[in-house]
Amino acid sequence: MDTPFNPASTSAYDAVRPAPRALATEAVHAGREDLARQGLHAPPIDLSTTYPSYDSRAEAARIDAFAADGAELDGPPVYGRLGNPTVARFETALARLEGTEAAVAFASGMAALSAVLLVRSALGLRHVVAVRPLYGCSDHLLTAGLLGSEVTWTDPAGIADALRPDTGLVMVESPANPTLAEVDLRAVAHACGSVPLLVDNTFATPVLQRPAGQGARLVLHSATKYLGGHGDVMAGVVACDEELAGRLRQVRFATGGVLHPLAGYLLLRGLSTLPVRVRAASATAAELVARLTADPRVARVHYPRIGGAMVSFEVHGDPHAVIGAVRLITPAVSLGSVDTLIQHPASISHRIVDAADRRGAGVGDRLLRMSVGLEDVDDLWSDLDQALDRGRTQAPDVKGLHEALN
Ligand SMILES: *Cc1c(COP(=O)(O)O)cnc(C)c1O
């Protein structure tokens, strides 16, 4: 069946799917294998919200099939909330990069996590075991029980003891936002037994770590970060086996947190440069880590063993003054873009977490989190250097700063 629709799920596509290839090759080819046969080079963007059909009996049968197992529809998706061919290309590519059977995309990372929680609690499995730190809003969603879940916080060694008959999910982040703490994924997966382990792989990306190969059943990304890579797309995605993907598609259909096709296009395009971006930014980050570690104005530097482009550090002086003084680096939350961003987690990304819980997770008031981009390392260092000086000597003069910039 040679059809422009849902290239990921057609049998013709499976037939021509080549043997597994290197990540760098998959990054530019996965989800696009059918294009040349169609006489296309760039993937088409399908903005349809509905799909005409003269055969409503056939449509009824396809909707019944989706209701049964949530498998991706063969042929046109009937309606935009059931699927989208452009988004399906991104899902195919991300699944290939993470080494999973499937991936399901959502409107944001938090929409993706919400769908996972809903899938599990719909089975009566509303208890979650989680390890801090997590991204601030993930922590908040679990702690506040906004979706009816109940959380037990523990350390990796306490996971097995924290499991209950109604535990539906174990959740970890590694490296974690914002301390870059790492957990041994294989050991954690073992401790989970038959309870699905969800690993938030936003910081590592599949370039540095593929959690499914270490026993994670669900791999979550805020695709807003490295997968998109240019600070202009909000998205989330869960890579997992086909059984869980079916449930996630059913929840996505029923709750509506779908990804826009234009975002799907931008994410597919972002994936093609992901390995190059992550490797280049990581090399710069490693050099900045060396300079920060040797700097007397810096009390402590956090950098994961697996590397990456995220660096966190604690200053002796005023962290707010450092944020107020950067000029080349952008003082903003989020991460994974081509340009370098810095933020103060206790004020922004993790503000929503109770102060005692935040500090208990190692997110101190002097901690700064930096997402290293693709700029020249010496230009970045000279900006950091003058900002660290401001942090040492004075609190930020916000009024003077605005006058200087205007
Ligand atoms: C940003 C982030 C999220 C949330 O993703 P959104 O796309 O902002 O909804 C989840 N986990 C981590 C590690 C993040 O950095």
mmCIF file of C-alpha atoms in Angstrom, residues 32 43-47 84-91 93-94 105-109 222-237 252 257-272 277:
data_model
loop_
_atom_site.group_PDB
_atom_site.id
_atom_site.type_symbol
_atom_site.label_atom_id
_atom_site.label_comp_id
_atom_site.label_asym_id
_atom_site.label_seq_id
_atom_site.Cartn_x
_atom_site.Cartn_y
_atom_site.Cartn_z
ATOM 1 C CA ARG A 32 11.213 10.157 5.926
ATOM 2 C CA PRO A 43 8.313 16.264 4.457
ATOM 3 C CA PRO A 44 4.845 17.642 3.651
ATOM 4 C CA ILE A 45 2.912 19.467 6.375
ATOM 5 C CA ASP A 46 -0.671 18.179 6.543
ATOM 6 C CA LEU A 47 -2.822 20.788 8.296
ATOM 7 C CA ASN A 84 -1.743 13.407 11.886
ATOM 8 C CA PRO A 85 0.657 12.226 9.163
ATOM 9 C CA THR A 86 3.245 14.951 9.821
ATOM 10 C CA VAL A 87 3.235 14.307 13.570
ATOM 11 C CA ALA A 88 3.439 10.552 12.835
ATOM 12 C CA ARG A 89 6.728 11.130 11.013
ATOM 13 C CA PHE A 90 8.197 12.749 14.122
ATOM 14 C CA GLU A 91 6.871 9.926 16.313
ATOM 15 C CA ALA A 93 11.760 9.087 14.075
ATOM 16 C CA LEU A 94 11.843 9.569 17.856
ATOM 17 C CA ALA A 105 3.469 13.069 20.759
ATOM 18 C CA PHE A 106 1.600 15.660 22.823
ATOM 19 C CA ALA A 107 1.168 19.427 22.983
ATOM 20 C CA SER A 108 3.806 19.759 25.736
ATOM 21 C CA GLY A 109 5.968 17.707 28.057
ATOM 22 C CA SER A 222 9.893 17.691 26.938
ATOM 23 C CA ALA A 223 10.454 17.996 23.177
ATOM 24 C CA THR A 224 10.323 21.751 23.781
ATOM 25 C CA LYS A 225 13.983 21.436 24.757
ATOM 26 C CA TYR A 226 16.685 19.583 22.768
ATOM 27 C CA LEU A 227 14.458 17.712 20.296
ATOM 28 C CA GLY A 228 13.040 20.943 18.886
ATOM 29 C CA GLY A 229 16.319 22.613 19.672
ATOM 30 C CA HIS A 230 15.609 26.182 18.590
ATOM 31 C CA GLY A 231 13.351 27.540 21.335
ATOM 32 C CA ASP A 232 10.322 27.825 19.036
ATOM 33 C CA VAL A 233 8.242 24.663 19.591
ATOM 34 C CA MET A 234 6.342 23.406 22.636
ATOM 35 C CA ALA A 235 5.863 19.658 22.597
ATOM 36 C CA GLY A 236 6.124 16.465 24.566
ATOM 37 C CA VAL A 237 6.560 12.842 23.559
ATOM 38 C CA ARG A 252 -4.787 11.759 23.716
ATOM 39 C CA GLY A 257 -3.624 17.302 24.143
ATOM 40 C CA VAL A 258 -2.563 16.847 20.516
ATOM 41 C CA LEU A 259 0.565 18.249 18.883
ATOM 42 C CA HIS A 260 0.067 20.749 16.074
ATOM 43 C CA PRO A 261 1.294 19.469 12.668
ATOM 44 C CA LEU A 262 3.573 22.495 12.219
ATOM 45 C CA ALA A 263 5.211 21.626 15.545
ATOM 46 C CA GLY A 264 5.556 18.032 14.315
ATOM 47 C CA TYR A 265 7.346 19.310 11.217
ATOM 48 C CA LEU A 266 9.706 21.504 13.247
ATOM 49 C CA LEU A 267 10.486 18.630 15.602
ATOM 50 C CA LEU A 268 11.319 16.282 12.739
ATOM 51 C CA ARG A 269 13.602 18.968 11.356
ATOM 52 C CA GLY A 270 15.111 19.488 14.824
ATOM 53 C CA LEU A 271 15.875 15.778 15.168
ATOM 54 C CA SER A 272 18.002 15.836 12.032
ATOM 55 C CA ARG A 277 23.954 20.004 18.278
#
